[in-house]
Structure formats: C-alpha cells, structure tokens
Coordinates of C-alpha atoms and ligand atoms in Angstrom, one line a residue:
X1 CA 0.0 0.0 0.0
X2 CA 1.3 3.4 -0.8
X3 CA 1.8 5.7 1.9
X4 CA -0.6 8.6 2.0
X5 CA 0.7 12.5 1.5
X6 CA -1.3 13.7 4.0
X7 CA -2.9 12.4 6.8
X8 CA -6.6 11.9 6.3
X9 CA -8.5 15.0 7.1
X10 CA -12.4 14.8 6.4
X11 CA -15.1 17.2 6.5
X12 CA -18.8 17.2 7.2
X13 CA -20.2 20.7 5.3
X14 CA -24.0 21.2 6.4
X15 CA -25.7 24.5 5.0
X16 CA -28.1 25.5 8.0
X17 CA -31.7 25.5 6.5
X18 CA -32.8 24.0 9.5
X19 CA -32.1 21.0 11.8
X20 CA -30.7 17.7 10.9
X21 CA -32.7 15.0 10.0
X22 CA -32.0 11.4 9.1
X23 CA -30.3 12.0 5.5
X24 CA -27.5 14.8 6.8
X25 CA -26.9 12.5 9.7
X26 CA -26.2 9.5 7.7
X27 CA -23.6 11.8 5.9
X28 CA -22.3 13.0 8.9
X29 CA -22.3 9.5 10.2
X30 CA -20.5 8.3 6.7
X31 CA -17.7 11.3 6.8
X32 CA -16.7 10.4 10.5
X33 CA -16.4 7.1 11.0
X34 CA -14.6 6.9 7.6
X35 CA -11.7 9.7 8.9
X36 CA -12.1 7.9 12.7
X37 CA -11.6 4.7 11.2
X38 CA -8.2 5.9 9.6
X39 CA -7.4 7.8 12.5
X40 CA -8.0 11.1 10.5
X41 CA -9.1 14.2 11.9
X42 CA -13.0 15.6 11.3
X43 CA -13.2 19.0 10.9
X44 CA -17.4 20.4 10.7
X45 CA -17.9 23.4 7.7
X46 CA -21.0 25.3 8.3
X47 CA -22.1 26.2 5.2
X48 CA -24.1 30.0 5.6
X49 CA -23.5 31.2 2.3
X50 CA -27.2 31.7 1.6
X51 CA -28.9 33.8 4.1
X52 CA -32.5 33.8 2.3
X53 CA -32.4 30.2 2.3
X54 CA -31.3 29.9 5.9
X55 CA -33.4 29.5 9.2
X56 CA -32.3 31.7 12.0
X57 CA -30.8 29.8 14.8
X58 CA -30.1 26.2 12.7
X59 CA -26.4 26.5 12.4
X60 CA -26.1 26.5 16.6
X61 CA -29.1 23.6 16.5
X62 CA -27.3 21.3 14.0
X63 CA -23.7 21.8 16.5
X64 CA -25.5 20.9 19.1
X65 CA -27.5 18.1 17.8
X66 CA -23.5 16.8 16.7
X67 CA -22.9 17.3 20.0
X68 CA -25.5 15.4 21.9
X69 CA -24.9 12.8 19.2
X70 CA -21.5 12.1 20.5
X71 CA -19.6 13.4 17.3
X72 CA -16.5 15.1 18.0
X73 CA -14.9 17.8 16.0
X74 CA -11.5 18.4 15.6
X75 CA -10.6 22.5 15.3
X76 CA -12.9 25.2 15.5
X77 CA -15.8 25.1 13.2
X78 CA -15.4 27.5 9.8
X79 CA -18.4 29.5 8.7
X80 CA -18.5 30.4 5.2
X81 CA -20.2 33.7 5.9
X82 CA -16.7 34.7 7.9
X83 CA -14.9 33.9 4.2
X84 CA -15.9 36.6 2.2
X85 CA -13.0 38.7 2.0
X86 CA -10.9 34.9 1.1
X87 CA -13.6 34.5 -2.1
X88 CA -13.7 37.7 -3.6
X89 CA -9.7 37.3 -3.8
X90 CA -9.8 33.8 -5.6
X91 CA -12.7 35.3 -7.5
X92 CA -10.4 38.8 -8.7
X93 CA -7.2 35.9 -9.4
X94 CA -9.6 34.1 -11.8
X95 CA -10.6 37.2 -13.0
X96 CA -7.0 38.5 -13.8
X97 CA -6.3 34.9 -15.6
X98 CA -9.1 35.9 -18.3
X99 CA -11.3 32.7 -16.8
X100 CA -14.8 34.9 -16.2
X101 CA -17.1 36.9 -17.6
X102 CA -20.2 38.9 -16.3
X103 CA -23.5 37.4 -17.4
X104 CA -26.7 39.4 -17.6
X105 CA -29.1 36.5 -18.8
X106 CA -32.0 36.1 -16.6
X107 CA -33.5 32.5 -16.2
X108 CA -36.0 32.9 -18.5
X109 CA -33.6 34.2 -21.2
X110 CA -31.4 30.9 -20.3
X111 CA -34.0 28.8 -20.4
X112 CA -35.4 29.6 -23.9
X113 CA -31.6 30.3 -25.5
X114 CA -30.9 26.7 -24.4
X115 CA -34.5 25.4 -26.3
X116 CA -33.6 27.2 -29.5
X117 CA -30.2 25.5 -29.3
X118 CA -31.6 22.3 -28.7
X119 CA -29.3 21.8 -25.1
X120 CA -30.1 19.9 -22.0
X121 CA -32.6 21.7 -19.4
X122 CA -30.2 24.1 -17.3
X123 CA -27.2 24.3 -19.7
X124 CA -25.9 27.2 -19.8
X125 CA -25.9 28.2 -23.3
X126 CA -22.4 30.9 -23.1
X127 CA -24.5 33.9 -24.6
X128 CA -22.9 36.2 -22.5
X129 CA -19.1 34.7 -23.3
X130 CA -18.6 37.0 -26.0
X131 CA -20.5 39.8 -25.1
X132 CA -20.5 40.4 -21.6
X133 CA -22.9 42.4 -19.4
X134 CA -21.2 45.8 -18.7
X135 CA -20.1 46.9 -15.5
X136 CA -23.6 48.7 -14.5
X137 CA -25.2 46.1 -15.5
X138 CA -26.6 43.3 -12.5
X139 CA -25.1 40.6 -13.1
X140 CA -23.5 37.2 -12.3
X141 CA -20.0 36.4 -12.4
X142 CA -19.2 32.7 -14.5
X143 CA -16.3 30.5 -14.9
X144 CA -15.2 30.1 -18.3
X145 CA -15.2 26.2 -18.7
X146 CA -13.4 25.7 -21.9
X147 CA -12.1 22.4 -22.2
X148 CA -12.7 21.2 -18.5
X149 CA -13.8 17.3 -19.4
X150 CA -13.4 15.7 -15.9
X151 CA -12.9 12.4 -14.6
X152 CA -12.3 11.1 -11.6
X153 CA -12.5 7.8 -9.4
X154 CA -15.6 7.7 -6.9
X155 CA -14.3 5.3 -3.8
X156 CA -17.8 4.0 -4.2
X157 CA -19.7 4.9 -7.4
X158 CA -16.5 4.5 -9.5
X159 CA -15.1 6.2 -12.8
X160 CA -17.2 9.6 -13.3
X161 CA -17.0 11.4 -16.2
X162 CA -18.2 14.7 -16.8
X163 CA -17.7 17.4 -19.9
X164 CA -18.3 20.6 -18.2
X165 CA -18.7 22.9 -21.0
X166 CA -21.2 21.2 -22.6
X167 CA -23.1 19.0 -19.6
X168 CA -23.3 22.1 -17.2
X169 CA -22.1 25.0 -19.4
X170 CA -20.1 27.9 -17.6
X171 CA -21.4 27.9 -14.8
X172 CA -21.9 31.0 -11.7
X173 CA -19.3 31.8 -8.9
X174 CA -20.7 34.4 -8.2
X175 CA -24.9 35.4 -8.3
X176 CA -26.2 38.5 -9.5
X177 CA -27.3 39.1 -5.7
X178 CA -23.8 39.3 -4.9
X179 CA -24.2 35.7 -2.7
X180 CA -20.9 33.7 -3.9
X181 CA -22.3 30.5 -5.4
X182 CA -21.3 27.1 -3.4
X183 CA -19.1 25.6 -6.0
X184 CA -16.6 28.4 -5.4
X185 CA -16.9 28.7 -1.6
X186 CA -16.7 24.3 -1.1
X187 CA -13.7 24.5 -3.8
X188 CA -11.3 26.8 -2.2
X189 CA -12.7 25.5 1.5
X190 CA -11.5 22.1 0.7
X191 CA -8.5 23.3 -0.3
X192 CA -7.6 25.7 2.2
X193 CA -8.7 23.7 5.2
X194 CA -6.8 20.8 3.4
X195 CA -9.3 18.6 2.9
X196 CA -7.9 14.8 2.1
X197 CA -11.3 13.0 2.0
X198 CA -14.7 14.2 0.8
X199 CA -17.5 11.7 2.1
X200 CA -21.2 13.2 1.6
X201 CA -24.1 12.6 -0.6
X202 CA -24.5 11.3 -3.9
X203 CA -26.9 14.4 -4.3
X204 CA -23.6 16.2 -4.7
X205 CA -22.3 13.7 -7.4
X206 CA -22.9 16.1 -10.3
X207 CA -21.0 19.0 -8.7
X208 CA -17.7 17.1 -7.8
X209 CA -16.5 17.8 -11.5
X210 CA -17.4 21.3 -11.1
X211 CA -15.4 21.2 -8.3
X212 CA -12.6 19.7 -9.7
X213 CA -12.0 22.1 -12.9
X214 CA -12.1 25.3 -10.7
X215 CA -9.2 23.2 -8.4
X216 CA -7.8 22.7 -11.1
X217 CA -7.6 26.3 -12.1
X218 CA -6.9 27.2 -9.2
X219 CA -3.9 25.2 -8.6
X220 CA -5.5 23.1 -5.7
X221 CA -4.6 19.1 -4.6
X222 CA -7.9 17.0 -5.8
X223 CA -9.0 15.4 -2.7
X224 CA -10.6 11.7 -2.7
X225 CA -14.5 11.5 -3.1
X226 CA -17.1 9.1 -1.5
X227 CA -20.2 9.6 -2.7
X228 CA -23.0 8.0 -0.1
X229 CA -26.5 6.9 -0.6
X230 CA -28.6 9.3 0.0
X231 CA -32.0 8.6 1.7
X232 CA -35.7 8.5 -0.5
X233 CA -38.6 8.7 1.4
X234 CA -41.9 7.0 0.4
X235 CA -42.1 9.1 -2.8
X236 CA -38.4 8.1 -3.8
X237 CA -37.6 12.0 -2.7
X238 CA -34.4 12.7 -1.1
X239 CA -35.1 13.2 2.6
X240 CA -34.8 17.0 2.9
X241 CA -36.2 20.1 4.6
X242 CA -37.9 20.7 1.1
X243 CA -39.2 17.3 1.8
X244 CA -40.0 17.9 5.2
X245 CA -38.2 15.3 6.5
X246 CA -38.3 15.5 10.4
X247 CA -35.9 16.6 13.0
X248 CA -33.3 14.4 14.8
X249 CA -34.6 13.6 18.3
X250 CA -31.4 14.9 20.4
X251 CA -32.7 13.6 23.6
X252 CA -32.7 10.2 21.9
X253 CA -30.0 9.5 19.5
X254 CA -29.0 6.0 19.7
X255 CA -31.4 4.8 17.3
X256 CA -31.5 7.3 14.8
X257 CA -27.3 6.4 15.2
X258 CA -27.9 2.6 14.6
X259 CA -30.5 3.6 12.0
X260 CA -27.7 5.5 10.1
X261 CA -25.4 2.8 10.4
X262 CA -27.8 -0.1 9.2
X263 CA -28.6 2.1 6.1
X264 CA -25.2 2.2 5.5
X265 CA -24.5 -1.3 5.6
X266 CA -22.7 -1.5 8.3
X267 CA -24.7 -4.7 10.4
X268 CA -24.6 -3.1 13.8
X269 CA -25.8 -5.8 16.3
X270 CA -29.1 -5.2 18.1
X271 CA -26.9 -4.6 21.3
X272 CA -25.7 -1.0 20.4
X273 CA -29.5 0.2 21.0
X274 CA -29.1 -0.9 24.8
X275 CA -25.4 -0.1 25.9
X276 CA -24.2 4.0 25.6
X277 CA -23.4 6.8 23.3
X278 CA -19.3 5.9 23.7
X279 CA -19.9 2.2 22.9
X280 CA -22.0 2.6 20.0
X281 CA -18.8 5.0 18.6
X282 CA -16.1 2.7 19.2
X283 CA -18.0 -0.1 17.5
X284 CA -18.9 1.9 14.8
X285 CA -15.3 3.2 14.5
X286 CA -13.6 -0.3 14.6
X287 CA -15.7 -1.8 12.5
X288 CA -16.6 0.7 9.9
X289 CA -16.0 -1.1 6.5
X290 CA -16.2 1.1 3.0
X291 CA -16.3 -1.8 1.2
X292 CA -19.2 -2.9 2.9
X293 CA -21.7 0.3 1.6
X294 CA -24.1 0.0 -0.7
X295 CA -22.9 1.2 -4.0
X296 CA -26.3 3.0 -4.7
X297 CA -27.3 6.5 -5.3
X298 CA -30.2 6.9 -3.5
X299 CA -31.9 3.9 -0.8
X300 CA -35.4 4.3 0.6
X301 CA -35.5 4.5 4.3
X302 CA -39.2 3.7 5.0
X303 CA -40.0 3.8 8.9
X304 CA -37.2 6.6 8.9
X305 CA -38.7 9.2 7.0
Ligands
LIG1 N1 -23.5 22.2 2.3 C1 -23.9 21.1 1.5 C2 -25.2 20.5 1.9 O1 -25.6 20.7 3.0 C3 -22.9 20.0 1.5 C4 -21.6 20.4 0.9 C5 -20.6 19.3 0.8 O2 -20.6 18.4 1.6 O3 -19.7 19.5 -0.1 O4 -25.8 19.9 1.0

C-alpha cells in the first residue's frame, strides 16, 4: 500500500436550513467514521452562504445536535459567511487569468436560449461569453469552462466522467445578488482547510467535476471523493427540509445512530440500542468497512422518513 501524502482530514459541510434529520446525519455519520476509522481528523464546515435560504438559529441547533450525538470535531468550526473577503480574492485571481465573464441573462432568457439551441434543461448556453454584461449592469459572475472534461475515481460509485462545458455550461461563482455561489466557496474551502477525504451525498455527485476544474484552475490538490447513498422517502424524494423530512430527536440518539449505520450497511448488532453513546462509537469506528456500503445513489428509508 502506498503511503498517504497527507494524513486523512475529512469534513462534514451542512448548509443551516434547518435542523438535521435522518439524511445529513447518515452523511455525517459516513464522513466520520470513515476519517475515525483511519485515524484522521474531522473537521465540521458550516455552510451559511445563503442567508435567504437559511433558518435563524439552525447553524447553533445542528452543533449541538453533533454534540448530543456524540460526534466530536476536531478544530474550531469554519463559517463560510466569515470567508468573504478569502472569495472575492480567488474570485479577482480568476478574474485577472481571463477565466470569467459577467453574465446578464435572466433565467427565462437561459432557459429559452438553451430550447432554440436544442441543449439539456439548465445548460448554460455561453450567450454572455462574447458579449459580456457591462459593468452597471446586474449581473452574475461565471467561470469560463473551456475544455474542462473531468474524470475522476468515486471510492464507491466508480469512474465519473463529466464534460463541463457542454453538460453544465459555464457555470456561476458568483450570483447577480452578490451571494458567492457554493461551487466556489466548497472548492477553495476544501483546499484551504486541506481537505484529504470528501464523504457526503451522492446528491452532490454532479458538482464534484465542477469542483474539480475550478481546483484545477486554481492550482489546488484533488481530494478523494465518497459519494454515499442518500436517503428517499416513500415518494423516492431525497429526505430534505424541502421534503419535510423530520428533526433528529437529540434527547434520543441511539437509534436514529444505529439507523444510520444499518442504512449504510454496516450490520450493527441489536446490542448497540441498549449499551451507551461511547460504545456505540467505538463499534462503529472499529468496525466501519467502505467496502461494505451500498454502491447506490439513493436507498429508501421507510420507517425513517
Ligand atoms: N452544504 C452542502 C449541503 O448541506 C454540503 C456540501 C458538501 O458536503 O460539499 O448539502
């Protein structure tokens, strides 16, 4: 086995729209035991980038639900709305390397540009790439994503291939509202808080190449990627707020815990439910097997949801 550059260092990135329910905790569940399990450290990312998508007071609820639920953090927690100054820099070096433009086109105007040219819903069709929006103009600010055909090497899904330019188009850094989009803020993050090991969702699947080409532009390491299975409820939608998937009980986490294991295929005995928080942990930490996960995007979780 080769030896590692780096020790592992792992993440778990939740965007406070409101509490935790069952499908962020199996990927904060997934992300810990796999940096625990390679004695790696675990760093938590809250991800307030969005204020008018946010819920006042759910960053503090989901650290203390992470608390309550025995997770333990290494380092003091980074919030992305404390990063701004760090953005607009990366933003103005991409700028100076000729790798943006300023886009005027509303949604609408995307929408029907991409019909007449016949490309996928949500492509973004690079009208403003030769003629930019002018300064007074509102606008967004896009990545110019010439030639940035990505692949990579899923731990669980496998070989991902993704042509940017044409499957996603250039896509936003920054919104016309001024909010800096999360494909910038979760690139230079990573990178910054050097990030080894990226274990969440397989929601996020389709933005890992995204991802990757602005690391790449930016000069940044490519860390590994796990893509989990996400949780469907009864309807086969991913457990959500949107979805109004409930809150995690905090006065009663074991078997929401064991829950999150199971679905991850992890077999914990019956046992766990009975004994405490700390054995529960070090079960789950010694016997936490990647190999052993479902290679599925998305599982139902009936009786959970
Ligand atoms: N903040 C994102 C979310 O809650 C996760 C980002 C990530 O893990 O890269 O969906």
């Amino acid at each position: 086995m080769s030896e590692r550059p780096q020790p592992y260092r792992g993440r778990f990135a939740p965007s406070p729209t409101g509490p935790l329910h069952f499908g962020s905790l199996v990927a904060a569940v997934g992300s810990y035991l796999d940096a625990r399990q390679q004695n790696g450290e675990w760093l938590v990312r809250m991800e307030d980038l969005d204020p008018p998508r946010e819920v006042a007071g759910a960053g503090t609820l989901i650290l203390k639900t992470l608390e309550r639920f025995g997770f333990e953090w290494d380092g003091p927690v980074w919030f992305q709305s404390r990063r701004h100054e760090r953005y607009i820099e990366v933003l103005e070096t991409l700028q100076h390397n000729g790798l943006t433009y300023r886009c005027g086109c509303s949604r609408k105007q995307i929408a029907e540009q991409g019909r007449r040219m016949g490309l996928p819903y949500g492509v973004y069709p690079g009208t403003c790439r030769c003629a930019p929006a002018s300064v007074q103009q509102k606008h967004a600010i896009r990545l110019l994503s010439e030639g940035q055909q990505v692949e990579f090497s899923d731990r669980l899904q496998g070989i991902i291939r993704q042509d940017v330019e044409r499957e996603v188009g250039d896509f936003v850094l920054r919104r016309a509202d001024g909010l800096f989009a999360y494909q910038l803020a979760v690139a230079v993050d990573d990178a910054e808080q050097r990030i080894t090991d990226v274990v969440r969702g397989s929601d996020l699947l389709d933005s890992t190449p995204r991802q990757i080409a602005l690391q790449r532009l930016l000069g940044y390491p490519t860390p590994d990627y796990l893509h989990l299975p996400v949780a469907l409820n009864e309807q086969g939608q991913k457990l959500s707020k949107q979805t109004l998937a409930p809150a995690l009980q905090d006065d009663d986490p074991l078997p929401a815990l064991w829950q999150a294991l199971h679905f991850l295929g992890q077999n914990p005995p019956a046992e766990l439910l009975e004994g405490e928080l700390e054995s529960f942990w070090r079960w789950a930490i010694s016997h936490w097997q990647a190999t052993a996960l479902p290679r599925k995007l998305g599982i139902p979780c009936s009786g959970v949801s």
